[in-house]
Coordinates of C-alpha atoms in Angstrom, one line a residue:
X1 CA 4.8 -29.3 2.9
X2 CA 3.0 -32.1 0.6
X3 CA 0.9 -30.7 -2.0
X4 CA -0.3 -34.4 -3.0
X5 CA 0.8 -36.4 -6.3
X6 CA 1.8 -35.1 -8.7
X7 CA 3.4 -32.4 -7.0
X8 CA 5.4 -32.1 -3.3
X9 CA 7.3 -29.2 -2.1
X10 CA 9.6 -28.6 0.9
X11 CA 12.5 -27.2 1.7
X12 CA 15.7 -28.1 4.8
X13 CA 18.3 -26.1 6.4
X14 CA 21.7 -26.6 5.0
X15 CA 23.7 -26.1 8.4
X16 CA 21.4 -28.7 10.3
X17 CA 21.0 -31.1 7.6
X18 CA 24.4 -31.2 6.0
X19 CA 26.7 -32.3 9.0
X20 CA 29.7 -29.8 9.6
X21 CA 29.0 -27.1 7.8
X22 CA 30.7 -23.9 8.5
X23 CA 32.5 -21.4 5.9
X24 CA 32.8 -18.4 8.4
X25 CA 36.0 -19.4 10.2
X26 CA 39.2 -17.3 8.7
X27 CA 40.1 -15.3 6.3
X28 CA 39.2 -17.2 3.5
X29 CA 37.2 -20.2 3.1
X30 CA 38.6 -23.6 4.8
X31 CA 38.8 -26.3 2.9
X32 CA 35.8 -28.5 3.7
X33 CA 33.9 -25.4 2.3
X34 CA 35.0 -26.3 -1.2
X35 CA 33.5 -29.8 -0.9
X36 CA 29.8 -30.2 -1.3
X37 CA 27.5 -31.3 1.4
X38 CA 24.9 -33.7 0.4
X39 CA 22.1 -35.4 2.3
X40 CA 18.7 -36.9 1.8
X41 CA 15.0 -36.3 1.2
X42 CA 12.4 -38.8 1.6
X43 CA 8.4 -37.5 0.0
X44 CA 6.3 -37.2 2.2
X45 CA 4.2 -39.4 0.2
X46 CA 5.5 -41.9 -2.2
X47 CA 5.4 -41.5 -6.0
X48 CA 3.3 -43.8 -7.8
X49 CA 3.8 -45.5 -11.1
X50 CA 6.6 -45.5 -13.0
X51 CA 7.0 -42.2 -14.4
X52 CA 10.6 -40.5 -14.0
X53 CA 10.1 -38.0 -11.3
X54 CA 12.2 -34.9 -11.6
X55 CA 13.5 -33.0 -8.7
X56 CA 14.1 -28.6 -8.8
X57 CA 16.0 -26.8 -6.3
X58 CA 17.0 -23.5 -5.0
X59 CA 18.6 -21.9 -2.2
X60 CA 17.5 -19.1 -0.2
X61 CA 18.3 -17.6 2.9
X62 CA 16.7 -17.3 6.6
X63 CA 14.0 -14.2 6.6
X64 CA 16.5 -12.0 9.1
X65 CA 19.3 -11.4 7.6
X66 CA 22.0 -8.8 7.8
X67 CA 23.9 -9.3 4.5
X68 CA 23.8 -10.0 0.8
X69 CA 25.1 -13.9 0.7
X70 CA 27.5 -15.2 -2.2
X71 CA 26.0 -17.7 -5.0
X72 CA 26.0 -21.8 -4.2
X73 CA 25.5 -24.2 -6.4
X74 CA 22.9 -27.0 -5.9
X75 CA 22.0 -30.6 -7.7
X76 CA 20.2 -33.6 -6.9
X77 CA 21.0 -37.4 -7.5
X78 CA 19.9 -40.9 -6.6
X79 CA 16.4 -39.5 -7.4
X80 CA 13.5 -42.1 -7.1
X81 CA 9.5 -42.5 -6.6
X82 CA 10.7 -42.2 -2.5
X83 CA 13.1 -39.6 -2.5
X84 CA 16.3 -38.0 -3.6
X85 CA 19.6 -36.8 -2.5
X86 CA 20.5 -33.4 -2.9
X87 CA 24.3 -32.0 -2.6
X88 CA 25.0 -28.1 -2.1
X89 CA 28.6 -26.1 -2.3
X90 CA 28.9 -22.0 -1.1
X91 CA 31.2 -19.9 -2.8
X92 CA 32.6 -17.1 -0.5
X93 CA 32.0 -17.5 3.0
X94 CA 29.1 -19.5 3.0
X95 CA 25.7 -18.8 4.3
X96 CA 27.1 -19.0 8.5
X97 CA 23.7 -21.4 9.1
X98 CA 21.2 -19.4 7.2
X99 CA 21.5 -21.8 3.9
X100 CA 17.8 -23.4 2.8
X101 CA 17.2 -25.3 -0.1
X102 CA 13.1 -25.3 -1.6
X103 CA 12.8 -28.0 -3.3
X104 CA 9.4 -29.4 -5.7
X105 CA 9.4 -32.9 -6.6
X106 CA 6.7 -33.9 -9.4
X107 CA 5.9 -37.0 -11.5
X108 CA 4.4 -35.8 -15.0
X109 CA 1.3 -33.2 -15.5
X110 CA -1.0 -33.5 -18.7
X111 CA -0.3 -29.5 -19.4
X112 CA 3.3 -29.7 -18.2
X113 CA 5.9 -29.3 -20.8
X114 CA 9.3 -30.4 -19.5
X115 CA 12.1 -32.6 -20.6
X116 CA 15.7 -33.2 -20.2
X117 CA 19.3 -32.3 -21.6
X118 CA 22.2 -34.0 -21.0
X119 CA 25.8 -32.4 -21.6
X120 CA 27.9 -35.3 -22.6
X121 CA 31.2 -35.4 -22.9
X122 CA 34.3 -34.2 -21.0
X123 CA 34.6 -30.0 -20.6
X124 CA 36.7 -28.1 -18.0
X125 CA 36.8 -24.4 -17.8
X126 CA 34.3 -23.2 -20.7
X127 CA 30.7 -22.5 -20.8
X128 CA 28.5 -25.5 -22.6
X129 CA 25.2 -24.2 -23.6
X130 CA 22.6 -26.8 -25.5
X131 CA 19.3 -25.1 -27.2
X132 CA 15.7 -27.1 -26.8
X133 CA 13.0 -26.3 -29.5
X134 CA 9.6 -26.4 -28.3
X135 CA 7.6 -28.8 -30.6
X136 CA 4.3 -26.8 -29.7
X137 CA 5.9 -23.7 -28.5
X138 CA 3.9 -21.2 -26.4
X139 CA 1.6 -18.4 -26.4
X140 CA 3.9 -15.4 -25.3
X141 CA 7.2 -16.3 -23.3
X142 CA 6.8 -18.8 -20.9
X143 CA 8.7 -19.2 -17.6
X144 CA 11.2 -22.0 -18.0
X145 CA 12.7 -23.3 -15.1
X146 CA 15.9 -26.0 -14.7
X147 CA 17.7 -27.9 -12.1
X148 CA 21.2 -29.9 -12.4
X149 CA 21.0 -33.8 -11.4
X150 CA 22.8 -36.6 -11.8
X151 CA 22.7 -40.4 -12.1
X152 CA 25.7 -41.0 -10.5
X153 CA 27.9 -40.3 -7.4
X154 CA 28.7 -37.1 -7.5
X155 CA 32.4 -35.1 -7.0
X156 CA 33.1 -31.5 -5.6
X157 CA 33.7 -30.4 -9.4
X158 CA 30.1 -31.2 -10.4
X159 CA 28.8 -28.1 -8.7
X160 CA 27.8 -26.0 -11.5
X161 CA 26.1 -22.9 -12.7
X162 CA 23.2 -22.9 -14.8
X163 CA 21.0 -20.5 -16.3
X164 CA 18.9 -19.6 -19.8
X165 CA 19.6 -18.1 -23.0
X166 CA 17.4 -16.2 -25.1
X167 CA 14.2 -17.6 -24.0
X168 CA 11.3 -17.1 -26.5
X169 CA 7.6 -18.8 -27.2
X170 CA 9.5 -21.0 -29.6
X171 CA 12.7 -22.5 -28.0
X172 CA 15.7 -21.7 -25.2
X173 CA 18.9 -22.6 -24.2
X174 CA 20.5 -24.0 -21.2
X175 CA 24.0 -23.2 -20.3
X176 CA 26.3 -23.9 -17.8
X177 CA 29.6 -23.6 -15.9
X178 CA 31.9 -25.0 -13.7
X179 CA 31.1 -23.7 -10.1
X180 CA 35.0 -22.7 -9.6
X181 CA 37.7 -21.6 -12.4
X182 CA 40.1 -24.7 -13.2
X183 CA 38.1 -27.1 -10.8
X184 CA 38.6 -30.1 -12.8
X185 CA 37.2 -32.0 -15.9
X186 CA 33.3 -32.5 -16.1
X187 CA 30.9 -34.6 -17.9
X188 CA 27.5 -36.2 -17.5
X189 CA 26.0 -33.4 -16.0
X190 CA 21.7 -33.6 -16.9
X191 CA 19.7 -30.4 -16.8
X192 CA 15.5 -31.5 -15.7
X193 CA 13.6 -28.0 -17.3
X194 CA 10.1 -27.7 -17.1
X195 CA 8.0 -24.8 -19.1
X196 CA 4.8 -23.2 -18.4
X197 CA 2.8 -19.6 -19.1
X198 CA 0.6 -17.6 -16.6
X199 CA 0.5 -17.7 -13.0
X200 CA 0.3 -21.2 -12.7
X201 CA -2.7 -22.0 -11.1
X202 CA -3.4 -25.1 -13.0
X203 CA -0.3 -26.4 -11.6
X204 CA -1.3 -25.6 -7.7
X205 CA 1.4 -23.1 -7.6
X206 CA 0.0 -20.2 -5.4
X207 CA 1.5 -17.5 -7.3
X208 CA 4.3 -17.1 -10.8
X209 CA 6.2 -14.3 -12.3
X210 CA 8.8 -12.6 -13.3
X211 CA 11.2 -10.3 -11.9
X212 CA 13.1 -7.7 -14.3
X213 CA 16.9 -6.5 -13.2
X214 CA 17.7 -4.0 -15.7
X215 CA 21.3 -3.9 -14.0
X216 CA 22.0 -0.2 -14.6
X217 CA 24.8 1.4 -13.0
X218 CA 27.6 -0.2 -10.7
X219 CA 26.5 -3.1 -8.5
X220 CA 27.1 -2.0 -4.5
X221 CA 28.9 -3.4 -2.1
X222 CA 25.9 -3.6 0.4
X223 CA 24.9 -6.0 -2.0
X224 CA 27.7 -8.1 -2.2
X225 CA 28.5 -6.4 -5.5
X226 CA 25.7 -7.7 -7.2
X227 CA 22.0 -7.0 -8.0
X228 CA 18.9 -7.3 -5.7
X229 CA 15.3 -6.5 -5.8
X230 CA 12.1 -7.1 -3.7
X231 CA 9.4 -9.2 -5.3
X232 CA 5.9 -9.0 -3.1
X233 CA 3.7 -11.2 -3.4
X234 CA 0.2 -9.2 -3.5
X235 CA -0.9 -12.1 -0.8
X236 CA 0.0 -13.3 2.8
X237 CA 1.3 -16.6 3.3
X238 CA 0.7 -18.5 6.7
X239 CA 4.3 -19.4 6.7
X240 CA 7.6 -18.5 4.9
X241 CA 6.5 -20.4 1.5
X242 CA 8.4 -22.2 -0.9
X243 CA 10.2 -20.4 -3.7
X244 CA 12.0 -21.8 -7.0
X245 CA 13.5 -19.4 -9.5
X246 CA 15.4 -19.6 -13.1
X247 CA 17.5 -16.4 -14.4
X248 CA 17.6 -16.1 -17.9
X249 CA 19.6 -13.5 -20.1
X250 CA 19.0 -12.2 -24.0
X251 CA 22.1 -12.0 -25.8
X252 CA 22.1 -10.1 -29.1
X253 CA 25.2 -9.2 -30.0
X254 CA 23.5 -6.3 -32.3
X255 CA 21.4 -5.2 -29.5
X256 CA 23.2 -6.0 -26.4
X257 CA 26.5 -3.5 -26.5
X258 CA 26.0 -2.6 -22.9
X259 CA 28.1 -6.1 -21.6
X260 CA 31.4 -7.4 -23.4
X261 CA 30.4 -11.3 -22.3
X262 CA 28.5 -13.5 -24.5
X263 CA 26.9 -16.4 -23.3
X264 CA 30.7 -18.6 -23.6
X265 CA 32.5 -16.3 -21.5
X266 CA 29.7 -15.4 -19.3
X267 CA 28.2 -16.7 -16.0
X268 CA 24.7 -15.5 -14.6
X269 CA 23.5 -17.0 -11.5
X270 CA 20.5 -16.1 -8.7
X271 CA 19.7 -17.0 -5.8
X272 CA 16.7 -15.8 -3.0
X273 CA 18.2 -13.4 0.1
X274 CA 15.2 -13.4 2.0
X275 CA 11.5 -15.2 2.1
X276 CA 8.8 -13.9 4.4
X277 CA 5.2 -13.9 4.7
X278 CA 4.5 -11.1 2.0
X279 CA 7.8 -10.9 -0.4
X280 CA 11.0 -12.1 -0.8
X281 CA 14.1 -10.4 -2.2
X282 CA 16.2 -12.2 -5.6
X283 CA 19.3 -11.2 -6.3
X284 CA 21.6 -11.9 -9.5
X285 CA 25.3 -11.7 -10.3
X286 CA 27.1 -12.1 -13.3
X287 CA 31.0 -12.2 -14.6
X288 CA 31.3 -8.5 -15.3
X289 CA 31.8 -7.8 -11.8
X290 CA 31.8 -4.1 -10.1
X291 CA 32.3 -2.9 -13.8
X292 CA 29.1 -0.1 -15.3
X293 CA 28.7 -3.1 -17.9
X294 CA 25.9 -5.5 -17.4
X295 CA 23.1 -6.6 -19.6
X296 CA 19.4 -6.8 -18.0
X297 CA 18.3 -10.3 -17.2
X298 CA 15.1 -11.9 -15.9
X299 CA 13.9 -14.1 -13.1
X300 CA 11.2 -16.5 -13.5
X301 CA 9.7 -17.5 -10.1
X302 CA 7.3 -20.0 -8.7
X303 CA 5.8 -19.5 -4.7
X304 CA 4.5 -22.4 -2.9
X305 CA 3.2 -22.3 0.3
X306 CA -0.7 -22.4 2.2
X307 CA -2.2 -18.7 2.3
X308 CA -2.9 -17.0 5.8
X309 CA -6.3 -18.3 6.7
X310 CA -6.9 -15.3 8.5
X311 CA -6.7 -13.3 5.0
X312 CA -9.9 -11.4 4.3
X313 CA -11.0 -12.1 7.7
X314 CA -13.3 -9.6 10.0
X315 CA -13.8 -10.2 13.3
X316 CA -16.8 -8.0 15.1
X317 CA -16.0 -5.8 18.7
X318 CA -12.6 -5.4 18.1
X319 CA -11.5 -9.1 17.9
X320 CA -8.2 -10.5 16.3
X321 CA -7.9 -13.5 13.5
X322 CA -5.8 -16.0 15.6
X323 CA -4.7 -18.7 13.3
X324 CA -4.4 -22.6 14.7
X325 CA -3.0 -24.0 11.9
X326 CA -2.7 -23.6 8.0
X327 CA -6.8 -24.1 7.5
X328 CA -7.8 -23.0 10.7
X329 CA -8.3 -20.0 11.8
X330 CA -10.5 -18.2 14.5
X331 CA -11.7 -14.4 15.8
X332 CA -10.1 -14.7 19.7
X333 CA -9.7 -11.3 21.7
X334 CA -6.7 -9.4 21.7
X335 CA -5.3 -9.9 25.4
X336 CA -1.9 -9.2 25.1
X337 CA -1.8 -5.9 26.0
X338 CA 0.5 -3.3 27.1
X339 CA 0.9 -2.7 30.8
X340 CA 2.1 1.4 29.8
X341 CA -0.8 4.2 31.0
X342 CA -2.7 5.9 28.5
X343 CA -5.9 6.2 29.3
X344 CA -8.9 6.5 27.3
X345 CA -13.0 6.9 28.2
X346 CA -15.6 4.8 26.9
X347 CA -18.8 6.5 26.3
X348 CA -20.5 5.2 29.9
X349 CA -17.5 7.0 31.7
X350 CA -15.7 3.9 32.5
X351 CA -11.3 4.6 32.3
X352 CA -9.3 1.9 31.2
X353 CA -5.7 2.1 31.2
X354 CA -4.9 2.2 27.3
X355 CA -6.9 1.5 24.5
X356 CA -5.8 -1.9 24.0
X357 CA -7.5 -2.9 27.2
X358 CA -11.1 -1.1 26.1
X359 CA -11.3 -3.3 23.1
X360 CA -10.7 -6.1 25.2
X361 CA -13.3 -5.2 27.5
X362 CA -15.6 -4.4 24.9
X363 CA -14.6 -7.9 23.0
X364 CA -15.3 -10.2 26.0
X365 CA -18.8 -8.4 26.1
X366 CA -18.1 -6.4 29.7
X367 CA -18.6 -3.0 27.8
X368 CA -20.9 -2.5 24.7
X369 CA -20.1 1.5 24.8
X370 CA -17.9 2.9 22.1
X371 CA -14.8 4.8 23.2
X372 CA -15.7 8.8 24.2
X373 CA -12.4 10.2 24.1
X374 CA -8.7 9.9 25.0
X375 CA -7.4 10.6 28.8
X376 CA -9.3 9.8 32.1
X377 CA -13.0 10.0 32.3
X378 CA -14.1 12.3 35.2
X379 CA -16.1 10.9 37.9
X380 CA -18.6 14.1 38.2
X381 CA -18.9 15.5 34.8
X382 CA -19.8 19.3 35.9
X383 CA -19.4 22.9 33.5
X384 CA -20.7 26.5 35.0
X385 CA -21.4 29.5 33.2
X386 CA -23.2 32.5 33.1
X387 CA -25.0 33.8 29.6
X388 CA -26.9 37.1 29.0
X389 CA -30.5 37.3 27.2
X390 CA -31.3 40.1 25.1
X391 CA -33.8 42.6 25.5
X392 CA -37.7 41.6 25.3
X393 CA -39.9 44.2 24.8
X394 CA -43.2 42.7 25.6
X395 CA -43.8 41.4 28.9
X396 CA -45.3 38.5 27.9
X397 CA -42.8 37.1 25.3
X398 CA -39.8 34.9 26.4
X399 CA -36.1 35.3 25.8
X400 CA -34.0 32.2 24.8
X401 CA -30.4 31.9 24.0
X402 CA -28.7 28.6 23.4
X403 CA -25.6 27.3 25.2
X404 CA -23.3 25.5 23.8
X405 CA -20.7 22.9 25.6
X406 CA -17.1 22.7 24.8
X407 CA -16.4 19.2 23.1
X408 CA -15.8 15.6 25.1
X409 CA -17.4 16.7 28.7
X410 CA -20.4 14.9 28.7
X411 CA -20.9 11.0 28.2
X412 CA -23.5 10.7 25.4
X413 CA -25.4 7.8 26.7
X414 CA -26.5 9.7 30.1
X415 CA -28.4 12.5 30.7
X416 CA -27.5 15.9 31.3
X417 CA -29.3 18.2 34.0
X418 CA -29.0 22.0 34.2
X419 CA -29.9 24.0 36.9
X420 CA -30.8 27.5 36.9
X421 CA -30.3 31.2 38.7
X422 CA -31.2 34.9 37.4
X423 CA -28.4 37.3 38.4
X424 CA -28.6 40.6 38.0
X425 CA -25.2 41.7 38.6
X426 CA -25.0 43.6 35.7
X427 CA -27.4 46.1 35.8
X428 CA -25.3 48.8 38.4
X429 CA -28.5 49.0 40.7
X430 CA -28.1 48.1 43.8
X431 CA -31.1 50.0 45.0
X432 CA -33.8 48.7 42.5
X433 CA -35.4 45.5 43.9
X434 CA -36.3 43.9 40.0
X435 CA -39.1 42.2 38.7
X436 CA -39.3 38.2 39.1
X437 CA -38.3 36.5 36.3
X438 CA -39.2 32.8 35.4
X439 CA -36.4 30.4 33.9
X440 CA -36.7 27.1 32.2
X441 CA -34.8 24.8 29.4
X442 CA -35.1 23.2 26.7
X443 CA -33.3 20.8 24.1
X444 CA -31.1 20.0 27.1
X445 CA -28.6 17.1 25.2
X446 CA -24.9 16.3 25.9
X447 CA -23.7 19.0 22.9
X448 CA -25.8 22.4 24.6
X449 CA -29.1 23.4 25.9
X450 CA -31.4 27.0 25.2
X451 CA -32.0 28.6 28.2
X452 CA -35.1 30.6 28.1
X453 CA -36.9 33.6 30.6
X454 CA -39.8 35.5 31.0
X455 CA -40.3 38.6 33.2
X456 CA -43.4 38.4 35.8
X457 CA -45.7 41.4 35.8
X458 CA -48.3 42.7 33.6
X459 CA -46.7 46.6 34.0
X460 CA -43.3 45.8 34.4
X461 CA -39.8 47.7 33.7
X462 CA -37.8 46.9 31.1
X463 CA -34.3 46.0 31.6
X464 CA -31.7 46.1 28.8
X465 CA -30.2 43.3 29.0
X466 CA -33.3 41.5 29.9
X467 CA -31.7 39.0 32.5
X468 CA -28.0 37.6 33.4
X469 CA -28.3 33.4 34.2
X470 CA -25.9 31.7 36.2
X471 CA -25.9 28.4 34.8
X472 CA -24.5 24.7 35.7
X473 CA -24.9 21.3 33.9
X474 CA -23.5 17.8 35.3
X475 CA -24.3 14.1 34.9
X476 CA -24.9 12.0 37.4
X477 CA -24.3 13.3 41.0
X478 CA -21.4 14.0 42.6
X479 CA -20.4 12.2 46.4
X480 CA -23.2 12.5 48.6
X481 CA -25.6 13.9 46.6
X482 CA -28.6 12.5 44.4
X483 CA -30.3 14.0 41.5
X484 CA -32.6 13.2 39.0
X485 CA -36.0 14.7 37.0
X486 CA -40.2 13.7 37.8
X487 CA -42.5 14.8 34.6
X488 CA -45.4 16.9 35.8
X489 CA -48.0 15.5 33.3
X490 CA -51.1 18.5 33.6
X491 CA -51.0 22.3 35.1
X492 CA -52.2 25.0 34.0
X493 CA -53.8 28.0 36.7
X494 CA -53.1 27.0 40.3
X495 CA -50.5 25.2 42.2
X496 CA -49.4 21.3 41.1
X497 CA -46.8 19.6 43.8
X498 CA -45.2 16.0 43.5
X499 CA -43.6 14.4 45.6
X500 CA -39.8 13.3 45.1
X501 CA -38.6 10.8 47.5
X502 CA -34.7 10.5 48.5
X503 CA -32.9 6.5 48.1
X504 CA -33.0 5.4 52.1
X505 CA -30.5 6.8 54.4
X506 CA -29.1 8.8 51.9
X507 CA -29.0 12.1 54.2
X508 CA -28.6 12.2 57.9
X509 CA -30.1 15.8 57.8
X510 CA -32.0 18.0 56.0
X511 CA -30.6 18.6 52.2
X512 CA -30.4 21.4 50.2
X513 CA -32.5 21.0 47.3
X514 CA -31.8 22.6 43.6
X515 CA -34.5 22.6 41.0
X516 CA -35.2 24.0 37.5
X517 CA -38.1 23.0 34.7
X518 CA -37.1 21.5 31.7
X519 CA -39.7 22.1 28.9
X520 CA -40.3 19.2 26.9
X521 CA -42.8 20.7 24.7
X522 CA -40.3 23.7 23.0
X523 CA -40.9 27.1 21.8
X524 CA -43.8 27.7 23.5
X525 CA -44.1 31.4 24.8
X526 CA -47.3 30.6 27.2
X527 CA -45.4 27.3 29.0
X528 CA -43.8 29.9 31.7
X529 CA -44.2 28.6 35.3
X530 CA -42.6 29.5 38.3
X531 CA -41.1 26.3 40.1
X532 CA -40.0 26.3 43.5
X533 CA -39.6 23.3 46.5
X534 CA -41.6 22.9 49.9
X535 CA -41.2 20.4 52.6
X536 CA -37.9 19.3 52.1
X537 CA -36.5 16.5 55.1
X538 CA -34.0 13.6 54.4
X539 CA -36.3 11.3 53.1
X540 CA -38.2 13.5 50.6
X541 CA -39.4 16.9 48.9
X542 CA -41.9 18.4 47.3

């Protein structure tokens, strides 16, 4: 990935870039796994000017993973305006292919601190550490970061360790170590450090922090017997970004009686497990081994990668973000979906086979209705009942009672009709003929209707209870059959038909016809009328 002078970040794989590499075979490590592999990197964009660019490396791991990897040790050399050559060695068993080096490249930054310091000299087995005092210094700690290079060809023994001492606002130290015990002599090795405070945004780093290991306890052996933690990233990369760390340890003898090692018997390393869209995990290792005794250190780290365009995105009637590339990004329906049955019902009583396939029905524009409720929607929505009205003692008052329907039978963007019947089977007379009695509804919606009656006859009995009504609601009509409602605009005393004509050739005889009056104008005790059909043949009624 190029971030554009003065920066540029990538990373490579060690086991396709470094020819022959493979630690995994035996018992313990062949041979070639002690020698370091080392290959090249070109920018892609040449360096301009002639500023000495500096070069910082780390390794990580693939994103799968099924176990905590031993340290390596990484350097550069040959480093120029075009490229560099970098050069890594595994300790243990190696990384088996799942190796990566990040790398970021940079040329000089007005509000970059940074320098160099170079371990002269010939040392073998002991720890060289060389402190840097910060001619400005820093507001608060900063994070320091360093990288081993050098300017010549390079040998298996120049693999080292390197981390930080006692970093402060003021000044630091870099220290380092022989990568394996009695490995040789060593000299010329350069450490490149650069400094910096906040979350480096200035510096087009997406995000920079700082991890804490308190090291408490014994390290585990799911962890390779050292010390790991998650770091998120509060954000969402479009890929698997770039990632550079720096472990640093405070030593104060005073202080610091938890570990027996001071900085010249010690070795602290840290490397990245596993980098993936929202976090990666660090872990750190240091001489004391599986022993209770290990002082806390820090991780400084710096993420570098494009952010999912699709981040923050919403996309309307249940559409996806679908990114194209790292800046492009678009709201596409979701049509990968599952073949398995579960239905659900959208609100116009249309069944699809999960929900997955309702949204995308409803994306590509083929259904605008919201989803109803889970399972199969039924072809003929129908419910039957019977209710009782209460006693009314007047004969020329009405008795209502509301109905109300259980939950999820009705679609809510169709209407529901109710039909009617008074049945007096109730009343233990089978002798009495009874009084007529009107029926009629109102408020008729998809969540209940009020049934209301009134008894015909100025001198009538009353009847306690007033009237038992058989009751029926549906939507729609089912096979066969047609329904519907006409408005009857003006009656009052006398007789007002309409005519209600059938769809053509929709009966081959003559139907039987239901009907019952919905009031529209409600709780009105004088709107009583007595409804009834005439003339009834295949084409029409009255």
């Amino acid at each position: 990935m190029g971030l554009g002078i003065p920066f540029q970040a990538g990373n490579l794989n060690i086991s396709k870039t470094l020819q022959d590499w493979s630690c995994s075979s035996g018992c313990t490590p062949s041979f070639h796994c002690r020698l370091p592999r080392c290959t090249n990197v070109v920018f892609p964009t040449a360096f301009s000017g002639s500023g000495r660019v500096q070069v910082y490396v780390t390794v990580s791991h693939d994103e799968k993973f099924s176990r905590v990897h031993s340290p390596s040790a990484v350097w550069v050399q040959s480093v120029t305006t075009r490229g560099f050559e970098v050069c890594a060695r595994e300790s243990g068993i190696g990384s088996n292919g799942t190796g990566i080096i990040n790398w970021l490249a940079f040329q000089g930054h007005p509000q970059m601190t940074r320098g160099s310091v170079t371990f002269s000299g010939i040392w073998t087995t002991e720890t060289k550490c060389d402190k840097i005092n910060l001619s400005q210094g820093f507001v608060g700690t900063p994070h320091v970061f360093v990288s081993a290079k050098y300017t010549r060809d390079t040998k298996p023994d120049d693999a080292m360790y390197i981390w930080l001492e006692n970093v402060s606002s003021k000044s630091f130290e870099v220290c380092i170590r022989e990568f394996l015990p009695f490995d040789g002599k060593h000299q010329d090795t350069v450490v490149d450090w650069f400094a910096f405070t906040g979350n480096g945004s200035e510096f087009n780093f997406s995000r920079a922090g700082e991890v804490n290991f308190p090291n408490s306890g014994i390290p585990k052996a799911e962890n390779n017997y050292g010390f790991c933690q998650k770091a998120h990233f509060n954000t969402t990369f479009y890929a698997s970004p770039i990632v550079l760390i720096s472990v640093h340890h405070f030593y104060n003898p005073q202080v610091s009686v938890k570990s027996s090692s001071s900085p010249e018997n010690n070795i602290v390393t840290a490397w990245v497990e596993e980098i993936g869209l929202t976090s990666m995990t660090i872990c750190v290792k240091d001489l004391s081994g599986t022993g209770s005794k290990h002082d806390p250190l820090s991780v400084s780290y710096v993420v570098i990668g494009d952010i999912d365009p699709c981040l923050g995105v919403y996309c309307p009637s249940f559409g996806v973000c679908k990114t194209y590339s790292a800046h492009e990004a678009r709201c596409v329906c979701n049509d990968s979906c599952p073949s398995y049955q579960d239905p659900v019902c959208s609100a116009n009583g249309t069944t699809y086979n999960n929900e997955c396939r309702y949204k995308l029905s409803y994306c590509r524009g083929l259904d605008n209705n919201t989803m109803y409720h889970p399972g199969s929607c039924e072809g003929f929505p129908f419910l039957r009942g019977r209710v009782e009205l209460l006693h009314v003692p007047k004969w020329s008052e009405s008795g209502c009672k509301t109905v109300i329907f259980p939950p999820y039978r009705f679609y809510p963007n169709k209407d529901v009709h109710v039909q009617l019947t008074v049945n007096h089977i109730n009343l233990n007379d089978s002798v009495t003929v009874h009084h007529a009695i009107t029926l009629w509804t109102e408020n008729v919606n998809t969540q209940n209707f009020t049934v209301c009656a009134m008894q015909a006859g100025r001198n009538g009995n009353s009847f306690n209870p007033f009237a038992t009504v058989d009751w029926m609601a549906y939507q729609g009509a089912p096979i066969n059959a047609v329904g519907g409602k006409i408005k009857v605009q003006k009656w009052w005393s006398g007789t007002k038909c309409e005519d209600v004509t059938f769809p053509k050739d929709m009966f081959k005889e003559d139907p039987v016809t239901l009907v019952t009056a919905e009031h529209v104008r409600t709780g009105k005790k004088y709107d009583a009328a007595l409804i009834w059909t005439e003339d009834t043949t295949k084409t029409s009624f009255k």
